[in-house]
Coordinates of C-alpha atoms in Angstrom, one line a residue:
Chain A
X1 CA 89.1 173.2 238.5
X2 CA 86.9 174.6 241.2
X3 CA 85.6 178.1 241.3
X4 CA 83.7 179.9 243.9
X5 CA 80.6 181.8 242.6
X6 CA 78.6 183.5 245.4
X7 CA 80.0 181.2 247.9
X8 CA 79.1 178.0 246.1
X9 CA 81.9 175.8 245.1
X10 CA 81.4 174.6 241.5
X11 CA 83.4 171.6 240.2
X12 CA 84.3 171.8 236.5
X13 CA 84.7 168.2 235.1
X14 CA 87.8 167.6 233.3
X15 CA 87.7 165.1 230.6
X16 CA 88.2 162.2 231.3
X17 CA 87.8 161.5 234.8
X18 CA 89.6 164.6 236.1
X19 CA 92.9 163.7 234.7
X20 CA 95.4 165.2 232.2
X21 CA 95.0 163.7 228.7
X22 CA 97.3 161.2 227.4
X23 CA 98.4 163.3 224.5
X24 CA 100.8 160.5 223.2
X25 CA 97.9 158.3 222.8
X26 CA 96.1 160.9 220.6
X27 CA 99.2 161.6 218.5
X28 CA 99.5 157.8 217.7
X29 CA 95.8 157.4 216.6
X30 CA 95.0 157.1 212.8
X31 CA 94.3 160.5 211.4
X32 CA 90.5 160.2 211.2
X33 CA 90.2 159.1 214.9
X34 CA 92.7 161.7 216.0
X35 CA 90.6 164.4 214.6
X36 CA 87.5 163.0 216.5
X37 CA 89.5 162.9 219.8
X38 CA 90.8 166.5 219.1
X39 CA 87.4 167.7 218.8
X40 CA 86.5 166.4 222.3
X41 CA 89.6 168.1 223.7
X42 CA 88.8 171.3 222.0
X43 CA 85.3 171.3 223.6
X44 CA 86.9 170.7 227.0
X45 CA 89.3 173.7 226.3
X46 CA 86.5 175.8 225.5
X47 CA 84.7 175.0 228.8
X48 CA 87.8 175.9 230.7
X49 CA 88.2 179.1 228.8
X50 CA 84.7 180.3 229.6
X51 CA 85.1 179.3 233.3
X52 CA 88.6 181.0 233.6
X53 CA 87.2 184.2 232.1
X54 CA 84.2 184.0 234.3
X55 CA 86.4 183.6 237.3
X56 CA 88.7 186.3 236.4
X57 CA 86.1 188.5 235.2
X58 CA 88.5 189.4 232.4
X59 CA 90.0 188.0 229.3
X60 CA 89.7 187.7 225.6
X61 CA 87.0 185.3 224.9
X62 CA 86.3 185.8 221.2
X63 CA 90.0 185.1 220.1
X64 CA 90.4 182.3 222.7
X65 CA 87.4 180.5 221.3
X66 CA 88.5 180.9 217.5
X67 CA 92.0 179.8 217.9
X68 CA 91.2 176.8 220.2
X69 CA 90.9 174.1 217.4
X70 CA 94.1 175.0 215.8
X71 CA 96.0 175.2 219.2
X72 CA 94.6 171.8 220.3
X73 CA 95.2 170.2 216.9
X74 CA 98.9 171.2 217.1
X75 CA 99.6 170.7 220.8
X76 CA 97.7 167.3 221.1
X77 CA 97.7 166.0 217.7
X78 CA 101.1 166.9 215.9
X79 CA 103.8 168.6 218.1
X80 CA 106.3 166.9 220.3
X81 CA 105.5 169.0 223.4
X82 CA 105.1 167.5 226.9
X83 CA 106.1 168.4 230.4
X84 CA 108.7 165.6 230.2
X85 CA 110.3 167.1 227.3
X86 CA 109.9 170.9 228.3
X87 CA 113.6 171.5 228.7
X88 CA 114.6 169.2 225.8
X89 CA 116.6 171.3 223.3
X90 CA 115.0 169.3 220.4
X91 CA 111.4 169.8 221.6
X92 CA 109.0 171.4 219.2
X93 CA 108.1 175.1 219.7
X94 CA 104.6 176.4 219.9
X95 CA 104.6 180.0 220.1
X96 CA 101.4 182.0 220.8
X97 CA 102.0 185.3 219.1
X98 CA 98.4 186.6 219.9
X99 CA 99.4 186.5 223.5
X100 CA 96.0 188.0 224.6
X101 CA 94.6 184.6 224.1
X102 CA 96.6 183.2 227.0
X103 CA 93.6 181.6 228.4
X104 CA 93.4 179.1 225.5
X105 CA 97.1 178.4 225.8
X106 CA 96.9 178.0 229.6
X107 CA 93.9 175.5 229.2
X108 CA 95.9 173.5 226.6
X109 CA 99.0 173.4 228.7
X110 CA 97.2 172.5 231.9
X111 CA 95.3 169.6 230.2
X112 CA 98.6 168.5 228.8
X113 CA 99.9 168.2 232.3
X114 CA 102.3 171.2 232.4
X115 CA 100.5 172.3 235.7
X116 CA 97.5 171.3 237.6
X117 CA 94.1 172.2 236.0
X118 CA 93.1 173.7 239.4
X119 CA 95.6 176.5 238.9
X120 CA 93.5 177.7 236.0
X121 CA 91.3 179.4 238.6
X122 CA 94.0 181.8 239.5
X123 CA 94.0 183.3 235.9
X124 CA 94.9 187.1 236.4
X125 CA 94.5 186.9 240.1
X126 CA 97.1 188.9 242.1
X127 CA 100.5 187.2 242.0
X128 CA 99.3 184.3 239.8
X129 CA 101.7 183.0 237.4
X130 CA 98.9 183.1 234.9
X131 CA 99.3 186.6 233.8
X132 CA 96.9 188.1 231.3
X133 CA 99.6 187.4 228.8
X134 CA 101.9 184.4 229.0
X135 CA 105.4 184.5 230.6
X136 CA 107.8 181.6 229.8
X137 CA 109.7 182.2 233.2
X138 CA 106.6 181.6 235.1
X139 CA 104.8 178.8 233.1
X140 CA 106.4 175.7 231.7
X141 CA 105.4 175.1 228.2
X142 CA 105.2 178.8 227.3
X143 CA 108.0 179.6 224.8
X144 CA 107.7 183.3 224.4
X145 CA 106.6 186.3 226.4
X146 CA 104.0 187.7 224.0
X147 CA 101.3 190.3 224.3
X148 CA 102.5 193.2 222.1
X149 CA 101.5 192.0 218.6
X150 CA 103.8 191.0 215.9
X151 CA 106.5 189.5 218.1
X152 CA 105.9 185.9 217.7
X153 CA 106.8 185.3 214.1
X154 CA 110.3 186.9 214.3
X155 CA 110.9 184.7 217.4
X156 CA 109.7 181.8 215.5
X157 CA 112.1 182.5 212.7
X158 CA 115.0 182.6 215.2
X159 CA 113.7 179.2 216.5
X160 CA 113.6 177.7 213.1
X161 CA 117.0 179.0 212.2
X162 CA 118.4 177.4 215.4
X163 CA 116.7 174.2 214.5
X164 CA 118.7 174.0 211.3
X165 CA 122.0 175.3 212.8
X166 CA 121.8 172.7 215.6
X167 CA 120.8 169.8 213.3
X168 CA 118.1 168.9 215.8
X169 CA 115.3 169.6 213.4
X170 CA 112.3 170.5 215.6
X171 CA 109.2 172.1 214.3
X172 CA 108.2 175.7 215.3
X173 CA 104.5 176.5 215.0
X174 CA 103.4 180.3 215.5
X175 CA 99.9 181.3 216.1
X176 CA 99.1 184.8 215.0
X177 CA 95.8 186.7 214.9
X178 CA 94.7 188.2 211.5
X179 CA 94.4 191.8 212.8
X180 CA 97.9 191.2 214.2
X181 CA 99.3 191.0 210.5
X182 CA 98.9 194.7 210.4
X183 CA 102.1 194.9 212.4
X184 CA 105.0 195.3 210.0
X185 CA 107.4 193.1 212.0
X186 CA 105.4 190.0 210.7
X187 CA 106.3 190.9 207.1
X188 CA 109.9 191.5 208.0
X189 CA 110.0 187.9 209.5
X190 CA 108.0 186.5 206.5
X191 CA 110.8 187.7 204.2
X192 CA 113.5 186.2 206.3
X193 CA 111.7 182.9 206.6
X194 CA 111.2 182.4 202.9
X195 CA 114.7 183.8 202.1
X196 CA 116.2 181.1 204.4
X197 CA 113.7 178.3 203.2
X198 CA 112.5 177.5 206.7
X199 CA 110.4 174.7 205.9
X200 CA 110.5 173.7 209.6
X201 CA 108.4 176.8 210.3
X202 CA 104.6 177.0 210.3
X203 CA 102.5 180.2 210.9
X204 CA 98.9 179.7 211.7
X205 CA 96.7 182.8 211.0
X206 CA 93.6 182.7 213.1
X207 CA 91.6 184.3 210.3
X208 CA 88.4 185.3 212.3
X209 CA 88.0 188.5 210.4
X210 CA 87.5 190.6 213.6
X211 CA 90.0 192.9 215.4
X212 CA 89.5 194.7 218.7
X213 CA 87.5 197.6 217.2
X214 CA 85.9 196.4 213.9
X215 CA 86.1 194.0 211.1
X216 CA 89.7 193.6 209.6
X217 CA 88.5 194.4 206.2
X218 CA 86.9 197.7 207.3
X219 CA 90.1 198.6 209.3
X220 CA 93.1 197.9 207.2
X221 CA 92.2 195.1 204.9
X222 CA 94.3 191.9 204.7
X223 CA 92.7 190.3 201.6
X224 CA 93.7 188.6 199.6
X225 CA 95.6 187.1 202.4
X226 CA 96.7 183.6 200.9
X227 CA 98.1 185.5 197.9
X228 CA 100.2 187.8 200.2
X229 CA 101.9 185.0 202.0
X230 CA 102.4 183.1 198.6
X231 CA 103.9 186.3 197.1
X232 CA 106.3 186.4 200.0
X233 CA 107.6 183.0 199.0
X234 CA 105.5 180.7 201.5
X235 CA 103.7 177.6 200.9
X236 CA 100.0 178.2 201.6
X237 CA 97.1 176.3 202.8
X238 CA 93.5 177.9 203.4
X239 CA 91.3 175.8 205.4
X240 CA 88.4 175.7 207.9
X241 CA 90.3 176.6 211.0
X242 CA 87.7 175.2 213.4
X243 CA 88.0 171.7 211.7
X244 CA 90.5 169.5 213.4
X245 CA 90.5 167.1 210.5
X246 CA 91.5 169.9 208.0
X247 CA 93.9 171.3 210.5
X248 CA 95.6 168.0 211.0
X249 CA 95.9 167.6 207.2
X250 CA 97.3 171.1 206.7
X251 CA 99.9 170.7 209.5
X252 CA 101.3 167.7 208.1
X253 CA 101.1 168.5 204.3
X254 CA 104.0 168.8 202.0
X255 CA 105.8 172.2 202.3
X256 CA 108.0 172.1 199.1
X257 CA 111.0 173.4 200.9
X258 CA 109.2 176.4 202.1
X259 CA 107.7 177.9 205.2
X260 CA 104.1 177.1 205.6
X261 CA 101.3 179.6 206.1
X262 CA 98.0 178.1 207.2
X263 CA 95.2 180.6 206.8
X264 CA 92.8 179.1 209.3
X265 CA 89.3 180.7 208.5
X266 CA 87.6 180.7 211.8
X267 CA 84.7 182.2 213.7
X268 CA 85.6 184.5 216.5
X269 CA 83.7 183.1 219.7
X270 CA 83.3 179.8 218.0
X271 CA 81.1 177.4 219.9
X272 CA 79.0 179.9 221.8
X273 CA 76.3 181.2 219.5
X274 CA 75.7 184.6 221.0
X275 CA 79.5 185.3 221.0
X276 CA 80.2 184.1 217.4
X277 CA 81.4 186.7 214.9
X278 CA 80.4 189.8 217.0
X279 CA 83.0 192.5 217.4
X280 CA 81.9 193.4 221.0
X281 CA 83.2 190.0 222.3
X282 CA 86.8 190.7 221.8
X283 CA 87.2 191.1 225.5
X284 CA 83.8 191.5 226.8
X285 CA 83.1 189.3 230.0
X286 CA 79.9 187.2 229.9
X287 CA 77.3 187.7 232.7
X288 CA 76.8 184.8 235.1
X289 CA 73.7 183.9 233.0
X290 CA 75.6 184.0 229.8
X291 CA 78.3 181.8 231.3
X292 CA 75.7 179.2 232.1
X293 CA 74.2 179.4 228.7
X294 CA 77.7 179.1 227.1
X295 CA 78.5 176.2 229.2
X296 CA 75.2 174.5 228.1
X297 CA 76.2 175.0 224.5
X298 CA 79.6 173.5 225.0
X299 CA 78.3 170.5 227.0
Chain B
X1 CA 148.7 210.7 242.7
X2 CA 148.8 208.0 240.0
X3 CA 146.8 209.9 237.4
X4 CA 147.6 209.7 233.8
X5 CA 149.2 213.2 233.1
X6 CA 148.1 212.8 229.4
X7 CA 146.6 210.3 227.2
X8 CA 148.4 208.5 224.2
X9 CA 148.1 210.0 220.8
X10 CA 147.4 206.5 219.4
X11 CA 143.5 206.0 219.0
X12 CA 141.4 203.0 218.1
X13 CA 138.1 202.2 216.7
X14 CA 136.5 199.7 219.3
X15 CA 134.7 197.9 216.4
X16 CA 138.0 196.3 215.5
X17 CA 138.5 195.0 218.9
X18 CA 134.9 193.8 218.9
X19 CA 135.3 192.0 215.7
X20 CA 138.5 190.3 216.7
X21 CA 137.0 189.3 220.0
X22 CA 133.8 188.0 218.5
X23 CA 135.7 185.6 216.4
X24 CA 137.7 184.3 219.3
X25 CA 134.8 183.9 221.3
X26 CA 133.0 182.0 218.5
X27 CA 135.9 179.8 218.0
X28 CA 135.8 178.7 221.6
X29 CA 132.0 178.5 222.0
X30 CA 129.8 177.1 219.3
X31 CA 126.7 178.7 220.9
X32 CA 127.9 182.1 219.8
X33 CA 126.1 183.5 216.6
X34 CA 125.9 187.1 215.2
X35 CA 122.6 188.6 214.0
X36 CA 122.6 191.8 212.1
X37 CA 120.5 194.1 210.0
X38 CA 122.5 194.4 206.8
X39 CA 125.2 195.8 208.9
X40 CA 128.0 193.4 208.0
X41 CA 130.3 196.1 207.0
X42 CA 129.3 198.9 209.4
X43 CA 129.4 196.3 212.4
X44 CA 132.8 195.1 211.1
X45 CA 131.5 191.5 210.7
X46 CA 133.2 190.6 207.4
X47 CA 135.8 188.5 208.9
X48 CA 133.3 186.8 211.2
X49 CA 131.2 186.0 208.1
X50 CA 134.1 184.5 206.3
X51 CA 135.0 182.3 209.2
X52 CA 131.5 181.2 210.3
X53 CA 129.1 181.8 207.3
X54 CA 126.4 179.8 208.9
X55 CA 126.6 181.6 212.1
X56 CA 126.0 185.2 210.7
X57 CA 122.3 185.7 210.5
X58 CA 121.6 188.8 208.4
X59 CA 117.9 189.4 208.4
X60 CA 118.1 192.5 206.2
X61 CA 117.0 196.1 207.2
X62 CA 114.6 194.9 209.8
X63 CA 115.4 195.7 213.4
X64 CA 112.2 194.4 215.0
X65 CA 112.7 191.1 213.3
X66 CA 116.4 191.0 214.1
X67 CA 115.9 191.3 217.8
X68 CA 113.0 188.8 217.8
X69 CA 115.1 186.3 215.7
X70 CA 117.9 186.7 218.3
X71 CA 115.3 185.7 221.0
X72 CA 114.3 182.6 219.1
X73 CA 117.9 181.7 218.8
X74 CA 118.5 182.2 222.5
X75 CA 115.3 180.1 223.2
X76 CA 117.3 177.3 221.6
X77 CA 120.5 177.9 223.6
X78 CA 122.5 180.1 221.3
X79 CA 124.2 183.3 222.4
X80 CA 123.4 185.9 220.0
X81 CA 125.5 189.1 219.5
X82 CA 122.9 191.4 217.8
X83 CA 124.9 194.0 215.8
X84 CA 123.3 197.2 214.4
X85 CA 123.9 200.9 214.4
X86 CA 122.9 202.2 217.8
X87 CA 120.1 204.6 216.7
X88 CA 118.1 201.9 214.9
X89 CA 118.7 199.0 217.4
X90 CA 117.7 201.1 220.4
X91 CA 115.0 203.2 218.6
X92 CA 113.4 200.8 216.1
X93 CA 113.4 197.7 218.3
X94 CA 112.8 199.1 221.7
X95 CA 109.7 197.0 222.4
X96 CA 111.5 193.8 221.3
X97 CA 114.3 194.7 223.6
X98 CA 111.9 195.1 226.3
X99 CA 109.6 192.1 225.7
X100 CA 111.7 189.5 223.8
X101 CA 115.1 190.1 225.5
X102 CA 114.8 191.7 229.0
X103 CA 111.3 190.5 230.1
X104 CA 112.1 187.1 228.6
X105 CA 115.5 187.0 230.4
X106 CA 117.6 185.8 227.4
X107 CA 121.3 186.0 227.3
X108 CA 121.6 188.2 224.3
X109 CA 124.1 191.0 223.7
X110 CA 122.7 193.9 222.0
X111 CA 125.6 195.6 220.4
X112 CA 125.0 199.3 219.5
X113 CA 127.5 200.0 216.8
X114 CA 128.7 203.6 216.3
X115 CA 126.9 205.2 219.1
X116 CA 126.5 208.8 220.3
X117 CA 127.2 211.2 217.4
X118 CA 129.7 208.9 215.7
X119 CA 127.9 209.4 212.4
X120 CA 128.5 213.1 212.6
X121 CA 127.5 214.8 209.4
X122 CA 124.8 212.2 208.7
X123 CA 122.8 214.0 211.3
X124 CA 120.5 213.5 214.3
X125 CA 118.5 210.6 212.6
X126 CA 121.7 208.7 212.8
X127 CA 122.8 209.8 216.2
X128 CA 122.3 207.4 219.1
X129 CA 122.1 210.0 221.9
X130 CA 118.8 208.7 223.5
X131 CA 119.8 205.1 223.8
X132 CA 121.2 205.1 227.3
X133 CA 118.0 206.8 228.6
X134 CA 115.7 204.3 226.7
X135 CA 117.7 201.3 227.6
X136 CA 118.2 202.3 231.3
X137 CA 114.4 202.4 231.6
X138 CA 114.0 198.7 230.8
X139 CA 114.1 196.2 233.8
X140 CA 116.5 193.4 233.8
X141 CA 118.7 194.9 231.1
X142 CA 122.4 195.6 231.9
X143 CA 123.8 198.8 230.1
X144 CA 127.5 198.9 229.2
X145 CA 129.6 201.5 227.7
X146 CA 133.3 200.4 227.3
X147 CA 135.6 203.3 226.9
X148 CA 138.3 201.6 224.9
X149 CA 139.4 198.4 223.1
X150 CA 140.6 196.6 226.2
X151 CA 137.2 197.4 228.0
X152 CA 135.3 196.3 225.0
X153 CA 136.9 192.9 224.8
X154 CA 136.7 192.4 228.6
X155 CA 133.0 193.3 228.7
X156 CA 132.3 190.8 225.8
X157 CA 134.0 188.0 228.0
X158 CA 131.8 189.0 230.8
X159 CA 128.7 189.2 228.7
X160 CA 129.2 185.6 227.5
X161 CA 130.0 184.3 230.9
X162 CA 127.0 186.1 232.6
X163 CA 124.3 185.0 230.3
X164 CA 122.6 188.3 230.9
X165 CA 120.5 190.5 228.7
X166 CA 122.8 193.3 227.8
X167 CA 122.8 196.5 225.7
X168 CA 126.3 197.6 225.0
X169 CA 127.7 200.5 223.1
X170 CA 130.6 199.6 220.7
X171 CA 132.4 202.9 219.8
X172 CA 133.4 204.0 216.3
X173 CA 134.8 207.3 217.2
X174 CA 138.5 206.7 217.7
X175 CA 139.5 206.7 221.3
X176 CA 142.9 206.4 223.1
X177 CA 143.5 203.5 225.5
X178 CA 142.3 204.6 228.9
X179 CA 142.7 201.3 230.9
X180 CA 145.6 201.8 233.4
X181 CA 148.4 199.2 232.9
X182 CA 148.2 198.0 236.4
X183 CA 144.6 196.7 236.2
X184 CA 144.1 193.0 236.3
X185 CA 141.0 193.2 234.1
X186 CA 140.0 196.1 231.9
X187 CA 136.3 195.7 232.8
X188 CA 134.6 194.7 236.0
X189 CA 130.9 194.6 235.7
X190 CA 129.1 197.1 238.1
X191 CA 132.3 198.8 239.1
X192 CA 133.6 202.3 238.3
X193 CA 137.3 202.3 237.5
X194 CA 138.8 205.3 239.4
X195 CA 142.0 207.1 238.1
X196 CA 143.7 209.4 240.6
X197 CA 142.6 210.3 244.1
X198 CA 142.1 214.0 243.8
X199 CA 140.0 215.4 246.5
X200 CA 138.9 218.7 244.9
X201 CA 136.6 217.4 242.3
X202 CA 135.4 214.2 240.6
X203 CA 135.1 213.9 236.8
X204 CA 132.5 211.3 236.1
X205 CA 132.6 210.1 232.3
X206 CA 131.6 207.2 230.1
X207 CA 132.7 206.1 226.6
X208 CA 134.2 208.7 224.4
X209 CA 134.3 211.2 227.4
X210 CA 136.7 209.2 229.5
X211 CA 139.8 210.1 227.8
X212 CA 138.7 213.7 227.7
X213 CA 138.2 213.7 231.4
X214 CA 141.6 212.3 231.9
X215 CA 142.9 215.2 229.7
X216 CA 140.9 217.7 231.9
X217 CA 142.4 216.1 235.0
X218 CA 145.8 217.1 233.7
X219 CA 144.7 220.7 232.9
X220 CA 143.3 221.1 236.3
X221 CA 146.3 219.5 238.0
X222 CA 148.6 222.1 236.4
X223 CA 146.4 224.8 238.1
X224 CA 146.6 223.1 241.4
X225 CA 143.1 221.6 241.3
X226 CA 143.3 217.9 242.0
X227 CA 140.7 215.6 240.4
X228 CA 139.8 211.9 240.2
X229 CA 138.4 210.4 237.1
X230 CA 135.5 207.9 237.3
X231 CA 135.1 205.8 234.3
X232 CA 131.7 204.5 234.3
X233 CA 131.6 201.5 232.0
X234 CA 128.6 200.0 233.6
X235 CA 125.8 202.5 233.3
X236 CA 123.2 200.2 234.8
X237 CA 123.5 198.9 237.5
X238 CA 125.3 202.0 238.5
X239 CA 128.2 201.7 241.1
X240 CA 126.5 203.9 243.6
X241 CA 129.3 203.3 246.2
X242 CA 132.0 204.8 244.3
X243 CA 129.8 207.8 243.2
X244 CA 128.8 208.5 246.9
X245 CA 132.5 208.1 248.2
X246 CA 133.5 210.6 245.5
X247 CA 130.7 213.1 246.6
X248 CA 131.8 212.7 250.2
X249 CA 135.5 213.3 249.4
X250 CA 135.4 216.1 246.9
X251 CA 133.6 219.5 246.5
X252 CA 131.5 218.3 243.5
X253 CA 131.1 216.2 240.4
X254 CA 131.2 216.9 236.8
X255 CA 129.3 214.2 234.8
X256 CA 129.9 214.0 231.0
X257 CA 128.4 211.7 228.5
X258 CA 127.8 211.6 224.7
X259 CA 124.2 211.5 225.1
X260 CA 121.0 213.5 226.2
X261 CA 120.9 214.6 229.8
X262 CA 117.3 213.3 230.3
X263 CA 117.6 209.8 231.7
X264 CA 121.3 209.0 230.9
X265 CA 124.3 208.6 233.1
X266 CA 123.8 212.1 234.6
X267 CA 120.3 211.3 235.7
X268 CA 121.5 208.1 237.2
X269 CA 124.2 209.8 239.1
X270 CA 121.8 212.7 240.2
X271 CA 119.3 210.2 241.8
X272 CA 122.1 208.5 243.5
X273 CA 123.3 211.6 244.9
X274 CA 120.0 213.0 246.0
X275 CA 119.0 209.9 247.9
X276 CA 122.4 209.2 249.5
X277 CA 124.7 212.3 249.8
X278 CA 123.4 215.5 248.0
X279 CA 126.3 217.2 246.3
X280 CA 127.1 219.9 243.8
X281 CA 127.2 218.7 240.2
X282 CA 127.4 219.8 236.7
X283 CA 126.0 217.8 233.9
X284 CA 127.4 217.8 230.5
X285 CA 125.7 216.1 227.4
X286 CA 124.1 216.6 224.2
X287 CA 121.5 219.3 224.6
X288 CA 119.7 219.6 221.3
X289 CA 119.5 217.8 217.9
X290 CA 123.0 218.5 216.5
X291 CA 123.9 220.9 213.6
X292 CA 125.9 219.5 210.7
X293 CA 129.3 218.5 211.6
X294 CA 131.8 215.7 212.3
X295 CA 131.8 213.7 215.5
X296 CA 134.7 215.8 216.8
X297 CA 133.1 219.1 215.7
X298 CA 129.9 218.2 217.6
X299 CA 131.7 217.1 220.7
X300 CA 133.3 220.6 220.7
X301 CA 129.9 222.2 219.8
X302 CA 128.3 220.8 223.0
X303 CA 131.4 221.4 225.2
X304 CA 132.1 217.7 225.5
X305 CA 135.8 218.3 225.5
X306 CA 138.7 218.4 228.0
X307 CA 138.4 222.1 228.3
X308 CA 134.6 221.9 228.7
X309 CA 135.0 219.5 231.6
X310 CA 137.7 221.5 233.1
X311 CA 135.7 224.6 232.9
X312 CA 132.7 223.1 234.6
X313 CA 135.1 221.7 237.4
X314 CA 136.6 225.1 238.1
X315 CA 133.1 226.5 238.5
X316 CA 132.3 223.7 241.1
X317 CA 135.5 224.1 243.0
X318 CA 135.6 227.9 243.0

């Protein structure tokens, strides 16, 4: 990805050697090695996010950085998603319900080869396919047109029902924010998923404890969150959501015939010290100096 | 003039035709599923459930979830018929209709059961009178109002063949057949069906009001006023050509619908006329939250009757 800053062309290195990553290779690695490789990918995704937001001078940096590890682990380490299988009816479905974190999704899809990494520099530019919230009709690999919150999980339930009806048995992973769970539609869908024993459905809650305006627990508290999902009839795993090894383990754990909720405890802004766990970084744009600092931390 | 001089006394609940047709479509096409909100009975889906138990997805009383689930099914190649009472489908799940169906361009048929004031005495909470305005405002969503059982079935055929995002009213209030016997198909997408060629006034109606407009046509004919009836079964996109032609060839138009006047069929006709051929018109619709009463009583209350349409036509012509 190249971007122009004050007339200077800056080249962003893409790991490794400016080429899309070979995801098949990562998925086939032994678990421990896989987690290490995923960490490297996550770091690359974080660098891309920071640079996209810098170029666009807009975006949702806090949530992008908190959900990165879970998104990368699912997309590169677990799920069957690739440009080659993008139209395969039996492909796994990755649904980003927290659609404002499109920069994280676009970075993952670009590194996976769904579109050129260079395209990331058009993020939110006039007529770009990379809208501020994802559009499945414009970007291959996007499964749902999200943005308004509380939409992804019902769509995921429909996908999981379809998986069983068709006998094709694909996995559906839905990534939600934690503040997003204040939308009632999630709990409508949670009931349907448990009632129908959708053990092919996983919801990953990016539990960074911050929403746009304040901490979740100071706004409309979600705790005890694991118990909420369990009481709805879901299998629950609560893990460090910025740890690729823990994520890998949770994504592949036994589900006991139930849908699985992974409560991924994360830091909003993870990886950039001055952004981490600070409410003002929901969609604040870093200054040029802060961008340089952030990229240094992510080197 | 080949107008109906009267309409038949035999009347039909369009949900019956809907149910029969849905089963026939599902027999022929494994992609077809029904998604509903605890409305198996009120959407007349019992027979469908008995025939295809796995293909009826009842999500419970949860309309946002219902439409989202349909989008997930459509993502996987299924063709969902989403069945729920009109007020709750259109009102409760508007954002899902916009984002998950229309903006996502999924072939989903949103079936608004018992629309208009079909729920009569249950009151305005259960009346679906804003739906045409709300749904018309959403880009990439076709809005259909079949006027009788034949149109309902033909519209469903079209819906499946087209793969379009569709909002369709399915009437509960019993209506006579209004489809002339000489038509090749009861429903043509985007085309208004014209009955009669009277040049005095055009009676533009949709759904339950079509048979009433045909009755008004007969009343007016007895007085020497010659009317044509325009059955608008596709509200959006509107057949502007037929509207403009009627405006050019008559002295004015009466537009009647079982819904609010802000943003519905009347508003669509009004904009078409203003931009293309300004004409005199009178708009009949539901002008307030309804008092207590049956569907028939309420149609009478708001002047949505053959007499009400004829009265409005006389004023335009005179």
